[in-house]
mmCIF file of C-alpha atoms in Angstrom:
data_model
loop_
_atom_site.group_PDB
_atom_site.id
_atom_site.type_symbol
_atom_site.label_atom_id
_atom_site.label_comp_id
_atom_site.label_asym_id
_atom_site.label_seq_id
_atom_site.Cartn_x
_atom_site.Cartn_y
_atom_site.Cartn_z
ATOM 1 C CA UNK A 1 -52.320 -25.417 -26.832
ATOM 2 C CA UNK A 2 -53.517 -28.845 -28.207
ATOM 3 C CA UNK A 3 -55.245 -29.744 -24.584
ATOM 4 C CA UNK A 4 -57.393 -26.493 -25.135
ATOM 5 C CA UNK A 5 -58.357 -27.141 -28.690
ATOM 6 C CA UNK A 6 -59.610 -30.599 -27.814
ATOM 7 C CA UNK A 7 -61.462 -29.385 -24.898
ATOM 8 C CA UNK A 8 -63.229 -26.511 -27.081
ATOM 9 C CA UNK A 9 -63.981 -29.045 -29.802
ATOM 10 C CA UNK A 10 -65.692 -31.284 -27.153
ATOM 11 C CA UNK A 11 -67.550 -28.752 -25.512
ATOM 12 C CA UNK A 12 -70.736 -29.632 -27.045
ATOM 13 C CA UNK A 13 -70.531 -32.976 -25.247
ATOM 14 C CA UNK A 14 -70.109 -31.436 -22.064
ATOM 15 C CA UNK A 15 -73.044 -30.452 -19.858
ATOM 16 C CA UNK A 16 -72.987 -26.594 -19.509
ATOM 17 C CA UNK A 17 -72.451 -26.519 -15.669
ATOM 18 C CA UNK A 18 -69.718 -29.227 -15.922
ATOM 19 C CA UNK A 19 -67.798 -27.100 -18.344
ATOM 20 C CA UNK A 20 -68.269 -23.893 -16.142
ATOM 21 C CA UNK A 21 -66.625 -25.711 -13.352
ATOM 22 C CA UNK A 22 -63.717 -26.881 -15.498
ATOM 23 C CA UNK A 23 -63.120 -23.549 -16.965
ATOM 24 C CA UNK A 24 -63.067 -21.870 -13.235
ATOM 25 C CA UNK A 25 -60.650 -24.580 -12.167
ATOM 26 C CA UNK A 26 -58.214 -23.742 -15.098
ATOM 27 C CA UNK A 27 -58.759 -20.194 -14.161
ATOM 28 C CA UNK A 28 -57.696 -20.647 -10.370
ATOM 29 C CA UNK A 29 -54.879 -22.783 -11.058
ATOM 30 C CA UNK A 30 -53.522 -20.129 -13.373
ATOM 31 C CA UNK A 31 -54.225 -17.619 -10.815
ATOM 32 C CA UNK A 32 -52.501 -19.824 -8.086
ATOM 33 C CA UNK A 33 -49.295 -20.376 -10.310
ATOM 34 C CA UNK A 34 -48.900 -16.565 -10.990
ATOM 35 C CA UNK A 35 -49.209 -15.962 -6.837
ATOM 36 C CA UNK A 36 -46.577 -18.973 -6.490
ATOM 37 C CA UNK A 37 -44.350 -17.148 -9.114
ATOM 38 C CA UNK A 38 -44.763 -13.798 -7.476
ATOM 39 C CA UNK A 39 -43.954 -15.324 -3.881
ATOM 40 C CA UNK A 40 -40.620 -16.755 -5.479
ATOM 41 C CA UNK A 41 -39.689 -13.440 -7.121
ATOM 42 C CA UNK A 42 -40.463 -11.529 -3.643
ATOM 43 C CA UNK A 43 -38.071 -13.938 -1.761
ATOM 44 C CA UNK A 44 -34.944 -13.104 -3.665
ATOM 45 C CA UNK A 45 -32.736 -10.660 -1.871
ATOM 46 C CA UNK A 46 -29.915 -8.420 -3.284
ATOM 47 C CA UNK A 47 -26.791 -8.002 -1.466
ATOM 48 C CA UNK A 48 -25.546 -4.503 -0.599
ATOM 49 C CA UNK A 49 -21.892 -5.760 -1.365
ATOM 50 C CA UNK A 50 -20.340 -2.317 -0.661
ATOM 51 C CA UNK A 51 -21.872 -2.171 3.058
ATOM 52 C CA UNK A 52 -21.682 -5.965 3.718
ATOM 53 C CA UNK A 53 -19.069 -6.851 6.451
ATOM 54 C CA UNK A 54 -17.188 -10.158 6.840
ATOM 55 C CA UNK A 55 -15.101 -10.021 9.738
ATOM 56 C CA UNK A 56 -12.760 -12.849 11.343
ATOM 57 C CA UNK A 57 -10.996 -13.077 14.828
ATOM 58 C CA UNK A 58 -8.368 -15.652 15.774
ATOM 59 C CA UNK A 59 -6.230 -16.000 18.868
ATOM 60 C CA UNK A 60 -2.748 -14.997 17.807
ATOM 61 C CA UNK A 61 0.632 -14.886 19.748
ATOM 62 C CA UNK A 62 0.403 -11.488 21.138
ATOM 63 C CA UNK A 63 -3.359 -11.334 21.438
ATOM 64 C CA UNK A 64 -6.622 -11.746 19.250
ATOM 65 C CA UNK A 65 -5.920 -11.014 15.475
ATOM 66 C CA UNK A 66 -8.899 -9.102 13.706
ATOM 67 C CA UNK A 67 -9.344 -9.215 10.019
ATOM 68 C CA UNK A 68 -11.784 -8.718 7.140
ATOM 69 C CA UNK A 69 -12.825 -9.807 3.738
ATOM 70 C CA UNK A 70 -14.816 -7.340 1.299
ATOM 71 C CA UNK A 71 -16.836 -7.653 -1.625
ATOM 72 C CA UNK A 72 -19.307 -10.488 -0.580
ATOM 73 C CA UNK A 73 -21.109 -11.725 -3.582
ATOM 74 C CA UNK A 74 -24.301 -13.877 -2.599
ATOM 75 C CA UNK A 75 -27.534 -15.204 -4.057
ATOM 76 C CA UNK A 76 -30.401 -15.146 -1.367
ATOM 77 C CA UNK A 77 -33.745 -16.915 -1.521
ATOM 78 C CA UNK A 78 -35.240 -16.569 1.646
ATOM 79 C CA UNK A 79 -38.877 -16.307 2.805
ATOM 80 C CA UNK A 80 -39.740 -17.063 6.710
ATOM 81 C CA UNK A 81 -42.840 -18.806 5.785
ATOM 82 C CA UNK A 82 -41.348 -20.948 3.032
ATOM 83 C CA UNK A 83 -37.781 -22.104 4.225
ATOM 84 C CA UNK A 84 -38.059 -25.211 2.323
ATOM 85 C CA UNK A 85 -37.758 -22.860 -0.596
ATOM 86 C CA UNK A 86 -35.111 -21.003 0.675
ATOM 87 C CA UNK A 87 -30.892 -21.039 -0.589
ATOM 88 C CA UNK A 88 -27.864 -19.448 -0.021
ATOM 89 C CA UNK A 89 -24.776 -19.377 -2.465
ATOM 90 C CA UNK A 90 -21.969 -16.927 -1.329
ATOM 91 C CA UNK A 91 -18.349 -16.462 -2.424
ATOM 92 C CA UNK A 92 -15.792 -13.786 -1.367
ATOM 93 C CA UNK A 93 -12.440 -12.950 -2.897
ATOM 94 C CA UNK A 94 -10.078 -14.290 -0.602
ATOM 95 C CA UNK A 95 -7.520 -11.634 -1.985
ATOM 96 C CA UNK A 96 -9.458 -9.056 -0.066
ATOM 97 C CA UNK A 97 -8.138 -10.293 3.432
ATOM 98 C CA UNK A 98 -7.043 -7.656 5.679
ATOM 99 C CA UNK A 99 -5.707 -7.440 9.229
ATOM 100 C CA UNK A 100 -4.419 -3.924 9.400
ATOM 101 C CA UNK A 101 -0.859 -4.984 8.872
ATOM 102 C CA UNK A 102 0.721 -5.013 5.601
ATOM 103 C CA UNK A 103 3.262 -7.864 6.357
ATOM 104 C CA UNK A 104 0.896 -10.303 7.748
ATOM 105 C CA UNK A 105 -1.695 -9.617 4.741
ATOM 106 C CA UNK A 106 1.311 -10.494 1.988
ATOM 107 C CA UNK A 107 1.920 -13.687 4.352
ATOM 108 C CA UNK A 108 -1.582 -14.702 4.193
ATOM 109 C CA UNK A 109 -2.159 -14.009 0.675
ATOM 110 C CA UNK A 110 1.095 -15.541 -0.689
ATOM 111 C CA UNK A 111 2.041 -18.513 1.426
ATOM 112 C CA UNK A 112 0.950 -22.141 1.067
ATOM 113 C CA UNK A 113 0.803 -22.430 4.656
ATOM 114 C CA UNK A 114 -1.948 -20.183 5.047
ATOM 115 C CA UNK A 115 -4.484 -18.909 2.343
ATOM 116 C CA UNK A 116 -2.408 -18.734 -0.852
ATOM 117 C CA UNK A 117 -5.053 -16.750 -2.683
ATOM 118 C CA UNK A 118 -3.502 -16.806 -5.920
ATOM 119 C CA UNK A 119 -4.108 -20.716 -6.130
ATOM 120 C CA UNK A 120 -7.223 -20.396 -4.023
ATOM 121 C CA UNK A 121 -8.849 -17.083 -5.084
ATOM 122 C CA UNK A 122 -12.605 -17.883 -3.925
ATOM 123 C CA UNK A 123 -14.125 -18.781 -0.309
ATOM 124 C CA UNK A 124 -17.506 -20.399 -0.995
ATOM 125 C CA UNK A 125 -20.485 -21.284 0.834
ATOM 126 C CA UNK A 126 -23.666 -23.414 -0.647
ATOM 127 C CA UNK A 127 -26.444 -24.306 1.462
ATOM 128 C CA UNK A 128 -28.360 -27.408 0.998
ATOM 129 C CA UNK A 129 -31.370 -26.211 3.341
ATOM 130 C CA UNK A 130 -32.400 -23.917 5.790
ATOM 131 C CA UNK A 131 -34.157 -24.746 9.212
ATOM 132 C CA UNK A 132 -36.009 -22.472 12.025
ATOM 133 C CA UNK A 133 -33.958 -22.685 15.278
ATOM 134 C CA UNK A 134 -34.757 -21.166 18.601
ATOM 135 C CA UNK A 135 -32.755 -18.124 18.065
ATOM 136 C CA UNK A 136 -33.506 -17.590 14.326
ATOM 137 C CA UNK A 137 -32.507 -19.798 11.351
ATOM 138 C CA UNK A 138 -29.779 -22.043 10.405
ATOM 139 C CA UNK A 139 -28.296 -22.590 6.735
ATOM 140 C CA UNK A 140 -26.907 -25.985 6.517
ATOM 141 C CA UNK A 141 -24.496 -26.701 3.689
ATOM 142 C CA UNK A 142 -20.731 -26.611 2.440
ATOM 143 C CA UNK A 143 -18.030 -24.269 3.094
ATOM 144 C CA UNK A 144 -14.821 -24.357 0.631
ATOM 145 C CA UNK A 145 -11.678 -22.868 1.654
ATOM 146 C CA UNK A 146 -8.348 -23.700 -0.068
ATOM 147 C CA UNK A 147 -9.918 -26.322 -2.113
ATOM 148 C CA UNK A 148 -11.350 -28.126 0.833
ATOM 149 C CA UNK A 149 -15.026 -28.484 1.264
ATOM 150 C CA UNK A 150 -16.650 -29.578 4.580
ATOM 151 C CA UNK A 151 -20.142 -29.400 6.235
ATOM 152 C CA UNK A 152 -21.127 -26.163 7.733
ATOM 153 C CA UNK A 153 -24.215 -25.069 9.766
ATOM 154 C CA UNK A 154 -24.469 -21.286 9.756
ATOM 155 C CA UNK A 155 -26.742 -19.776 12.494
ATOM 156 C CA UNK A 156 -28.358 -16.402 11.454
ATOM 157 C CA UNK A 157 -31.065 -14.039 11.976
ATOM 158 C CA UNK A 158 -33.040 -11.904 9.548
ATOM 159 C CA UNK A 159 -34.318 -8.397 10.449
ATOM 160 C CA UNK A 160 -36.823 -7.244 7.739
ATOM 161 C CA UNK A 161 -37.422 -3.603 6.953
ATOM 162 C CA UNK A 162 -40.148 -3.040 4.073
ATOM 163 C CA UNK A 163 -38.313 -3.929 1.007
ATOM 164 C CA UNK A 164 -35.109 -4.297 2.836
ATOM 165 C CA UNK A 165 -33.269 -6.109 5.453
ATOM 166 C CA UNK A 166 -30.266 -7.535 7.373
ATOM 167 C CA UNK A 167 -28.885 -10.966 7.763
ATOM 168 C CA UNK A 168 -26.550 -11.533 10.681
ATOM 169 C CA UNK A 169 -24.590 -14.698 11.413
ATOM 170 C CA UNK A 170 -21.656 -15.886 13.247
ATOM 171 C CA UNK A 171 -19.964 -19.315 13.251
ATOM 172 C CA UNK A 172 -16.372 -20.935 13.884
ATOM 173 C CA UNK A 173 -14.100 -23.322 11.991
ATOM 174 C CA UNK A 174 -11.412 -25.336 12.877
ATOM 175 C CA UNK A 175 -8.316 -23.772 10.746
ATOM 176 C CA UNK A 176 -6.435 -27.229 10.390
ATOM 177 C CA UNK A 177 -9.494 -28.627 8.740
ATOM 178 C CA UNK A 178 -8.755 -26.362 5.977
ATOM 179 C CA UNK A 179 -5.075 -26.671 5.985
ATOM 180 C CA UNK A 180 -4.915 -23.130 7.222
ATOM 181 C CA UNK A 181 -1.647 -22.824 9.079
ATOM 182 C CA UNK A 182 0.247 -25.194 11.063
ATOM 183 C CA UNK A 183 -1.034 -27.994 13.424
ATOM 184 C CA UNK A 184 -0.633 -26.375 16.969
ATOM 185 C CA UNK A 185 1.774 -23.563 17.384
ATOM 186 C CA UNK A 186 1.041 -19.951 18.582
ATOM 187 C CA UNK A 187 -2.086 -19.505 16.536
ATOM 188 C CA UNK A 188 -5.340 -20.242 17.822
ATOM 189 C CA UNK A 189 -7.298 -23.556 16.681
ATOM 190 C CA UNK A 190 -10.596 -21.914 15.862
ATOM 191 C CA UNK A 191 -11.552 -19.041 13.663
ATOM 192 C CA UNK A 192 -14.635 -17.020 14.350
ATOM 193 C CA UNK A 193 -16.319 -15.532 11.468
ATOM 194 C CA UNK A 194 -18.916 -12.875 11.825
ATOM 195 C CA UNK A 195 -21.633 -11.660 8.991
ATOM 196 C CA UNK A 196 -23.715 -8.494 8.506
ATOM 197 C CA UNK A 197 -25.129 -8.735 5.144
ATOM 198 C CA UNK A 198 -27.594 -5.576 4.136
ATOM 199 C CA UNK A 199 -30.045 -6.548 1.621
ATOM 200 C CA UNK A 200 -33.234 -5.519 -0.528
ATOM 201 C CA UNK A 201 -35.444 -6.594 -3.079
#
């Protein structure tokens, strides 16, 4: 407020035309700041956690094992026209893992060889930047699983629908990088993760 007070006191020393130009520039700055703030708010997407799908597949001894996690939580800032301002911060409760077989779920959750969800309750991803690709976009950041953090590129697409939309993505990780399972054996080395995340403003 001190700046404006000084400006007003010195008004008598400023030519009228110059003062009008200065006033106009201040108003333009305020309007532009409000517009920028508005765009920032508009690019915040709220995840529909109840309908978000986080699925995975991995080769097993008797075929492909399919599973899911539920309750995805995420803070998503995304604007197709301003990727530099975008970011993704997501987490999911590892204890929600489900493969459709109770005994296998128990082993995944309780054993240190696998997920040990009491010790490592959260799987998280934090982006560092978002870039455009030939087929959509990619979020470049870090994935943390079982206390191990590794760099990850997450390719995704976004389909807007008014004030709502859907993010879809798919990526693979090497399970041994995150100390999941034993080296070799009958379980495949690569785990594929598929995401379908409905959002709204």
